[in-house]
Short mmCIF file of C-alpha atoms in Angstrom, two decimals:
data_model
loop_
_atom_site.label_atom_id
_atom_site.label_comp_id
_atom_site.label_asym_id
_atom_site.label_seq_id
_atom_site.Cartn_x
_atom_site.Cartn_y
_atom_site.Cartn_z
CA UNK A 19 -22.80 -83.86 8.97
CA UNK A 20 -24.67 -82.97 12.38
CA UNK A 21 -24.00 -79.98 14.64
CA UNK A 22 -24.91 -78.96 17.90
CA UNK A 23 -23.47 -75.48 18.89
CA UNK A 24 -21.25 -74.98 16.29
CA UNK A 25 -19.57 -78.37 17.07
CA UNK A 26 -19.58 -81.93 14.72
CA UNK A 27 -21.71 -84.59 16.37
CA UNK A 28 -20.37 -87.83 14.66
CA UNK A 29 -16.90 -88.62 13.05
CA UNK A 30 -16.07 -90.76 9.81
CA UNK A 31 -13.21 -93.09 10.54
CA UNK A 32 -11.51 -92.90 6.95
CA UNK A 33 -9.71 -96.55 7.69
CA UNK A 34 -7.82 -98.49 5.13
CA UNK A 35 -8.70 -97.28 1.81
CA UNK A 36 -8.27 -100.64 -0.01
CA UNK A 37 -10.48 -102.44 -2.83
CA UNK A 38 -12.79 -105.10 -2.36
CA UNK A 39 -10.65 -107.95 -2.30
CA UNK A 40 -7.98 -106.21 -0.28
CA UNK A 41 -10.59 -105.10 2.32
CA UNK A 42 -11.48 -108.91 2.83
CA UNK A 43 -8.30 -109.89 2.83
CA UNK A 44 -7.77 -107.77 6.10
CA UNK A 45 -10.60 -108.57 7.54
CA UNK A 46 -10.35 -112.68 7.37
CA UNK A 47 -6.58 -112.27 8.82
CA UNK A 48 -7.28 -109.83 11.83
CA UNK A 49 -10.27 -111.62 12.60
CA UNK A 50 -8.25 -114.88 12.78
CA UNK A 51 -5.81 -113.25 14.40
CA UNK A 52 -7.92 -111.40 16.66
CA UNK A 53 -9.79 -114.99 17.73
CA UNK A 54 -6.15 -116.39 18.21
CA UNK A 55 -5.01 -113.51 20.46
CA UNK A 56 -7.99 -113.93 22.42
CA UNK A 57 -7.20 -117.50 23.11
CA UNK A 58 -3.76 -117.43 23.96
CA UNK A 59 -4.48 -114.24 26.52
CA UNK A 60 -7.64 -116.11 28.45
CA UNK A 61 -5.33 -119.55 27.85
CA UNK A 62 -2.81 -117.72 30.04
CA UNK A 63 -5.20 -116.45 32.71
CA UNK A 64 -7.24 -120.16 33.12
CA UNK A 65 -3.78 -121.87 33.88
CA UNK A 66 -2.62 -119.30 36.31
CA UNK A 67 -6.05 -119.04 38.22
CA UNK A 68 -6.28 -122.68 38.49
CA UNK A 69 -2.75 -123.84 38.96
CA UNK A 70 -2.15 -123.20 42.61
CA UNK A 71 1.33 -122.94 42.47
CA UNK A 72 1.64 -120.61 39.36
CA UNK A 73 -1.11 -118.42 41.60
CA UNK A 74 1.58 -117.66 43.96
CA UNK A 75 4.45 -116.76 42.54
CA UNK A 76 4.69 -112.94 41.72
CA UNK A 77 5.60 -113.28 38.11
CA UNK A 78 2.68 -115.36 36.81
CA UNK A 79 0.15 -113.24 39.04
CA UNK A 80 2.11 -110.32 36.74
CA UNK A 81 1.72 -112.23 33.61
CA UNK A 82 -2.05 -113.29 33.78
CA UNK A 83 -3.33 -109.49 34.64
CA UNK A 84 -1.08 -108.40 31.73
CA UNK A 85 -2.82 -110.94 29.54
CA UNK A 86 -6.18 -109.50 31.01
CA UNK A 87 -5.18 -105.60 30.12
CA UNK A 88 -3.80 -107.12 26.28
CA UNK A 89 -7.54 -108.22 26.07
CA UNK A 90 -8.91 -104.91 27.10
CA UNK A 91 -6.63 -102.94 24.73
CA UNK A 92 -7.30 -105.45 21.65
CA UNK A 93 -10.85 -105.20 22.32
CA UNK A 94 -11.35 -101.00 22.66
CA UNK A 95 -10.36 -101.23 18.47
CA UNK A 96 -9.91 -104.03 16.75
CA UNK A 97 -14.14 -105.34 16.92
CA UNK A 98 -14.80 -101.80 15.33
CA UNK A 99 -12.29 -102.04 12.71
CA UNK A 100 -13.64 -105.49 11.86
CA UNK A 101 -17.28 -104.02 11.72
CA UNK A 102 -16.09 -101.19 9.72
CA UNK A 103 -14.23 -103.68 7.43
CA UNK A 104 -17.35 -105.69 7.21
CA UNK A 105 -20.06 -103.11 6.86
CA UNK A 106 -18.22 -100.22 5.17
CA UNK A 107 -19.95 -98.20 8.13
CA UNK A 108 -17.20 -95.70 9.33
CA UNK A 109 -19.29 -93.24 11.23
CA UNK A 110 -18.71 -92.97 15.02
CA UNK A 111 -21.01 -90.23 17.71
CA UNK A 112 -18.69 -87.94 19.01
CA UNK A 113 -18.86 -89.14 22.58
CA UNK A 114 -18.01 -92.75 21.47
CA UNK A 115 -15.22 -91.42 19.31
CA UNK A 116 -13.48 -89.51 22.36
CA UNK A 117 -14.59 -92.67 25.34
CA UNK A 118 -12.46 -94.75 22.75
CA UNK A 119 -9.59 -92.41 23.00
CA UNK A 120 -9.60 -92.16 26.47
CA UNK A 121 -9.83 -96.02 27.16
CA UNK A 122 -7.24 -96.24 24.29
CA UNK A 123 -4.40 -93.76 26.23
CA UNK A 124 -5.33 -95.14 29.41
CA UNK A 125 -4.36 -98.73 28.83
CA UNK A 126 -1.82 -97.43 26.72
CA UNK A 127 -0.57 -95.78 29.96
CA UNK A 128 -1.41 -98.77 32.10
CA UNK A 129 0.78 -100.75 29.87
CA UNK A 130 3.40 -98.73 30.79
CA UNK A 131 2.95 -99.26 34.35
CA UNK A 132 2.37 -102.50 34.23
CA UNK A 133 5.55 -103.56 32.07
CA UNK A 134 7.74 -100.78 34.71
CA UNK A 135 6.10 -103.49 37.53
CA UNK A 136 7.29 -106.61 35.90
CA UNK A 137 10.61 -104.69 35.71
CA UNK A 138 10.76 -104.20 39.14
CA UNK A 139 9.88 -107.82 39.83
CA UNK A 140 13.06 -108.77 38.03
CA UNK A 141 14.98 -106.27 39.09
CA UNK A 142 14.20 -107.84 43.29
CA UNK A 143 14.23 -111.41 42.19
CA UNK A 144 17.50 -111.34 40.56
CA UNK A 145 19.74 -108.27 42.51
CA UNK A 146 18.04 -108.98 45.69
CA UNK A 147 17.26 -112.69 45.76
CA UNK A 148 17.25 -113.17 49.54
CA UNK A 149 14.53 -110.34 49.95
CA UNK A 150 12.83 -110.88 47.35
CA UNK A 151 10.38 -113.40 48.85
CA UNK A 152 9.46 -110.49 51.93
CA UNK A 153 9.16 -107.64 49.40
CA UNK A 154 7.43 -109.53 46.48
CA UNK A 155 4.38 -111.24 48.21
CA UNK A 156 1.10 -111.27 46.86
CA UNK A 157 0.16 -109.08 48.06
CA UNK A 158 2.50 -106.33 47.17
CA UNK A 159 2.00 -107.97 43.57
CA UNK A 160 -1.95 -106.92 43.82
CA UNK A 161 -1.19 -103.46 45.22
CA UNK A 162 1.19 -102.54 42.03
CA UNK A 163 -1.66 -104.16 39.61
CA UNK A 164 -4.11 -101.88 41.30
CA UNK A 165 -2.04 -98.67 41.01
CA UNK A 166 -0.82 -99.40 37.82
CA UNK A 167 -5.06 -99.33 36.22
CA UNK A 168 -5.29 -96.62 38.63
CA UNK A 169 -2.55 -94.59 37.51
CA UNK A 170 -3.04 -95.65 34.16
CA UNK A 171 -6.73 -94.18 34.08
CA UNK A 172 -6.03 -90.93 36.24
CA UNK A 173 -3.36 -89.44 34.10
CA UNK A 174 -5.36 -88.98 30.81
CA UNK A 175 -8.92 -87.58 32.30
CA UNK A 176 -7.45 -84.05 32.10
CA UNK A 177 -6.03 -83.41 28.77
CA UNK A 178 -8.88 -85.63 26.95
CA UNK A 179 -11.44 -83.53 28.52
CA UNK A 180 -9.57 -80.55 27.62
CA UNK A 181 -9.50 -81.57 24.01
CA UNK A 182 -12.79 -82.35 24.01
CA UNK A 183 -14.05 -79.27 24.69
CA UNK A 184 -12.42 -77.42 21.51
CA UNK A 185 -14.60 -76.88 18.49
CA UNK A 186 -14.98 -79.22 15.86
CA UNK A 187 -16.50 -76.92 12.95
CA UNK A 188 -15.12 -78.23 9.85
CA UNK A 189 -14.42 -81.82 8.27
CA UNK A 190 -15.04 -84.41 10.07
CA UNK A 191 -13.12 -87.15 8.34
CA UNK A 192 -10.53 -88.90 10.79
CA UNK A 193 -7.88 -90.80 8.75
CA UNK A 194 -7.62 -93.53 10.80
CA UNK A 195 -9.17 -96.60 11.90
CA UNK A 196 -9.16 -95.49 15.65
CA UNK A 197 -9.54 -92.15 17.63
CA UNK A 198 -6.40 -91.29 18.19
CA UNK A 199 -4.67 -87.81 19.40
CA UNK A 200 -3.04 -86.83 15.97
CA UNK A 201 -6.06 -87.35 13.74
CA UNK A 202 -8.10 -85.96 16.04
CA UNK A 203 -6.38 -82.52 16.54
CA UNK A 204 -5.99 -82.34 12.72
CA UNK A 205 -9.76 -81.70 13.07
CA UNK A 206 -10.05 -79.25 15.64
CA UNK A 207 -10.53 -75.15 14.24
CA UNK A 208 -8.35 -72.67 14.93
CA UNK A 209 -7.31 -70.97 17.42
CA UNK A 210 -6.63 -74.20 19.41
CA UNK A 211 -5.75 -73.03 23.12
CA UNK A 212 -2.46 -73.96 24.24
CA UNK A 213 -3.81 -75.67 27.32
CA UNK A 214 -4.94 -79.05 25.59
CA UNK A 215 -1.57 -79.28 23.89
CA UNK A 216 0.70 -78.81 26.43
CA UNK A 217 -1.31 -81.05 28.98
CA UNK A 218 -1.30 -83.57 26.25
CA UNK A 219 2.57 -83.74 25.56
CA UNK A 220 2.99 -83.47 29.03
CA UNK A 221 1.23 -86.39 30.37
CA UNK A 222 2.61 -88.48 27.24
CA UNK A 223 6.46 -87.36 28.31
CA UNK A 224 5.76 -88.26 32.27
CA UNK A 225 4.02 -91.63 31.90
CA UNK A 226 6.44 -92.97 28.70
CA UNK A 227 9.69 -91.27 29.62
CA UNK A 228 9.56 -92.00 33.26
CA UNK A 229 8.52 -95.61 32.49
CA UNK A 230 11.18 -96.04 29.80
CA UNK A 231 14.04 -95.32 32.38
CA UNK A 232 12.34 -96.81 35.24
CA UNK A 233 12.56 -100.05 32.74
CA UNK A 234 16.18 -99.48 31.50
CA UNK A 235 17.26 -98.65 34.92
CA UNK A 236 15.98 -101.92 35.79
CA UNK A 237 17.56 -104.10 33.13
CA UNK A 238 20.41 -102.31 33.48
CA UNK A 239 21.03 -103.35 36.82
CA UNK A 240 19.84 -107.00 36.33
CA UNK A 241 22.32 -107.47 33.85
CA UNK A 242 25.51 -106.07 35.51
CA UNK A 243 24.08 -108.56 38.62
CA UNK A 244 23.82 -111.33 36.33
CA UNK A 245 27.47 -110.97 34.78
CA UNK A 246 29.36 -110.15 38.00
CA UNK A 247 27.77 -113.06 40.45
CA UNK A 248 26.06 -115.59 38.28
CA UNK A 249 27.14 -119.02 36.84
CA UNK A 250 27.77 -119.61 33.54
CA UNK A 251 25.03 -122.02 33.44
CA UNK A 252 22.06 -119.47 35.49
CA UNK A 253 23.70 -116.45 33.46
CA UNK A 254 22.77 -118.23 30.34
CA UNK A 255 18.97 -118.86 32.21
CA UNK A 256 18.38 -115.82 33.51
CA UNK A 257 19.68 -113.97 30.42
CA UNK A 258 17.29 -116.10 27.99
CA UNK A 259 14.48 -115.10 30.87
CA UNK A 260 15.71 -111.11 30.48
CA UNK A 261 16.10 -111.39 27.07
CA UNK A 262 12.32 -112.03 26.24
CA UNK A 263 10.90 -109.67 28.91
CA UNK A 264 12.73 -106.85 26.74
CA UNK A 265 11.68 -108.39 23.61
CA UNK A 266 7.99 -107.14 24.80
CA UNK A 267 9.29 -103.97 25.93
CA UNK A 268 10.63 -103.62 22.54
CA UNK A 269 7.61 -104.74 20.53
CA UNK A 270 5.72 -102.01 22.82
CA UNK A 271 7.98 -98.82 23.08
CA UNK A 272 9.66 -99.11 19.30
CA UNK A 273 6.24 -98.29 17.53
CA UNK A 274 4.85 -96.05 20.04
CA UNK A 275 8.48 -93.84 19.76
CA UNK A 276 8.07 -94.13 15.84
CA UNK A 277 4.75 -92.25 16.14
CA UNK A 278 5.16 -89.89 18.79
CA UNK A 279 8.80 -88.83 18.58
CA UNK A 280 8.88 -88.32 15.04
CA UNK A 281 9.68 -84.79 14.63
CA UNK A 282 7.07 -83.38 11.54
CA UNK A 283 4.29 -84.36 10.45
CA UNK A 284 3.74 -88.32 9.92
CA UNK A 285 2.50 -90.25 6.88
CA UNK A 286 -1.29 -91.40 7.70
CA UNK A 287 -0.86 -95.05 6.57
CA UNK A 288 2.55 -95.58 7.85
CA UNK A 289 0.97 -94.06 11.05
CA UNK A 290 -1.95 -96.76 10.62
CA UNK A 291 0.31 -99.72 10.37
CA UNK A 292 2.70 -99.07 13.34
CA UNK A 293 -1.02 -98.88 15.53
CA UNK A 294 -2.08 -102.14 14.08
CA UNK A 295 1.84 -103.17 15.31
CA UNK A 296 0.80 -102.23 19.05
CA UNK A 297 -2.79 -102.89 19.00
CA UNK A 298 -3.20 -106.18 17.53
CA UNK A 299 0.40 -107.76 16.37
CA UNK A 300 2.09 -107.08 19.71
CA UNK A 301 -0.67 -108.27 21.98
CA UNK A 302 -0.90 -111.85 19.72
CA UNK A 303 3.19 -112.05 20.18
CA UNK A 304 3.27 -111.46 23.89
CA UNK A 305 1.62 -114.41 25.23
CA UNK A 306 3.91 -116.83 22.71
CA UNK A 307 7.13 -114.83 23.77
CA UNK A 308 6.75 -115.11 27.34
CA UNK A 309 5.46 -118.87 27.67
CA UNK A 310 7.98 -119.50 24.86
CA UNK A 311 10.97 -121.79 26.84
CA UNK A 312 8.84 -121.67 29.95
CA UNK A 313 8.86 -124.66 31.81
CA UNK A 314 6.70 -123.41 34.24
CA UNK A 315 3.97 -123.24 31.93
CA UNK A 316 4.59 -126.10 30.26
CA UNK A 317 4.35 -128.15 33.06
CA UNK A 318 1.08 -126.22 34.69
CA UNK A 319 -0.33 -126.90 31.43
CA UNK A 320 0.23 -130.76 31.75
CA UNK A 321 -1.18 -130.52 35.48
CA UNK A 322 -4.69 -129.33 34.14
CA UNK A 323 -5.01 -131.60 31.63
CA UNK A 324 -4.21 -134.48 33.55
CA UNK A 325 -7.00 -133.31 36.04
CA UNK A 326 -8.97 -132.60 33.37
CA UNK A 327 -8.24 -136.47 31.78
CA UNK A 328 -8.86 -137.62 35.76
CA UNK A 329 -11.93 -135.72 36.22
CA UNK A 330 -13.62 -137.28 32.69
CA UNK A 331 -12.39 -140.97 33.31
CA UNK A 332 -14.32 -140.62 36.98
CA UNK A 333 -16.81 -139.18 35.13
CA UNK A 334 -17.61 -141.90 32.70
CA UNK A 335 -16.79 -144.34 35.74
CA UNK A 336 -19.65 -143.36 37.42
CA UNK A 337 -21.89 -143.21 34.11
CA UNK A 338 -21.30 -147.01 33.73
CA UNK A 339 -21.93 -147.80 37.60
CA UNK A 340 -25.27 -146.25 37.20
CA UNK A 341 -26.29 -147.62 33.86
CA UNK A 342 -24.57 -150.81 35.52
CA UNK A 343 -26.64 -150.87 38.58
CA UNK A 344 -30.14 -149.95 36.44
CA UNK A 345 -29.58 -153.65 34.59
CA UNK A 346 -29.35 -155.21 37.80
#
């Protein structure tokens, strides 16, 4: 164990303490699930950036920068839980173990954001459908996307760097697979300053409480809309459409409330397993649970292959024109 004033230098992430044949186990299914997750996410983004009428509308430029932050938040844990998996090394420098926990709250946070955006987007297409196309432009879509990272990476800087200047003097064995704030203050020697703490809870109860009614305000209202003015027939639509938005909301605030709002102290590998829910289940679900029923996609996806089947037959066309015009 290395010090430098009094402080630990590195960090051993404890992980899943497994056998041998368990520990491959996880390793072979997150890594095919990571490789899936990562397809379906950039899958997402190609059809949107190329599809000029999916580029447009305010809900698909929504949907491929959300696929785009899901690839930044799989990717700030899941490669060095694989490599720990893989090469049973579990140490981590103290400055990489604390950049990971900031760039793991602040997409956390920007997630937040970002899901209270699509809300919003809902909220104006469906309560407010004759201004929606004047308030939702592209515009607007790109300033809320911009605030949201911005947001989303302001709000932590404080109480991280006020954490990380406590002393770390005794064990430095995180049991976890990830920096995280709980493991991490479990280390720390008394007395802790009140500061961190407090800053800490905080910024957590102003980013996911806020969010959280921002996004039930929103539903809320989109469903009384939907049962006092709508058809049978679009109710039906637009609640299937509703229905799978808060599906992800769901899959994204249920394990982050069974962490953090669990009064007491929580169990290490139940606390383990409900991470791996929102870092690597959730972010392989949300791509199938939004396309899922979409026709939208569906049919953007049939576009591009067709130009991609076009774009190959002129191709081999002009391959047989030359080799056509050489015999001659």
């Amino acid at each position: 164990m290395q010090f430098t004033n009094g402080t630990v230098q590195e960090f051993i992430l404890l992980g899943f303490e497994v056998g041998k044949l368990q520990r491959l186990l996880i390793l072979t299914f997150f890594t095919l699930l990571y490789m899936l997750t990562m397809a379906e996410n950039f899958t997402i983004i190609i059809l949107v950036v190329l599809d000029t009428h999916l580029a447009r509308l305010p809900m698909y430029i929504f949907l491929s920068n959300f696929s785009w932050l899901e690839i930044c938040y799989l990717n700030t844990n899941i490669p060095q839980m694989l490599l720990d998996l893989a090469l049973s090394n579990k140490i981590i420098s103290f400055s990489s173990c604390f950049l990971q926990f900031y760039i793991f709250c602040s997409l956390g946070s920007t997630e937040c954001f970002f899901l209270s955006s699509m809300a919003l987007d809902r909220y104006l297409a469906i309560c407010h459908p004759l201004r929606y196309p004047q308030i939702m432009s592209p515009n607007f879509c790109y300033v809320l996307i911009t605030a949201s990272w911005v947001l989303g990476f302001l709000v932590y800087i404080v109480p991280i760097t006020l954490i990380s200047k406590l002393s770390f003097c005794g064990p430095n064995v995180i049991d976890h697979f990830l920096c995280d704030h709980g493991p991490i203050m479990a280390l720390a020697c008394p007395p802790i300053p009140k500061a961190p703490i407090i800053s800490q809870i905080f910024v957590d109860a102003v980013v996911v409480l806020s969010n959280i009614m921002f996004v039930v305000l929103s539903y809320s209202s989109v469903i009384v809309t939907l049962m006092k003015n709508s058809s049978k027939g679009n109710r039906v639509k637009s609640f299937s459409t509703i229905s799978l938005h808060l599906l992800v909301v769901t899959l994204f605030y249920g394990p982050l409330a069974g962490i953090y709002m669990k009064p007491g102290e929580a169990d290490p590998n139940v606390t383990k397993i409900v991470t791996l829910c929102y870092t690597a289940i959730t972010p392989f679900l949300n791509p199938m649970i939004y396309c899922l029923r979409n026709d939208q996609m569906n049919e953007a996806f049939l576009r591009l292959w067709r130009r991609k089947a076009v774009f190959l037959k002129c191709k081999i066309d002009r391959v047989k024109k030359r080799k056509g015009t050489g015999n001659i």
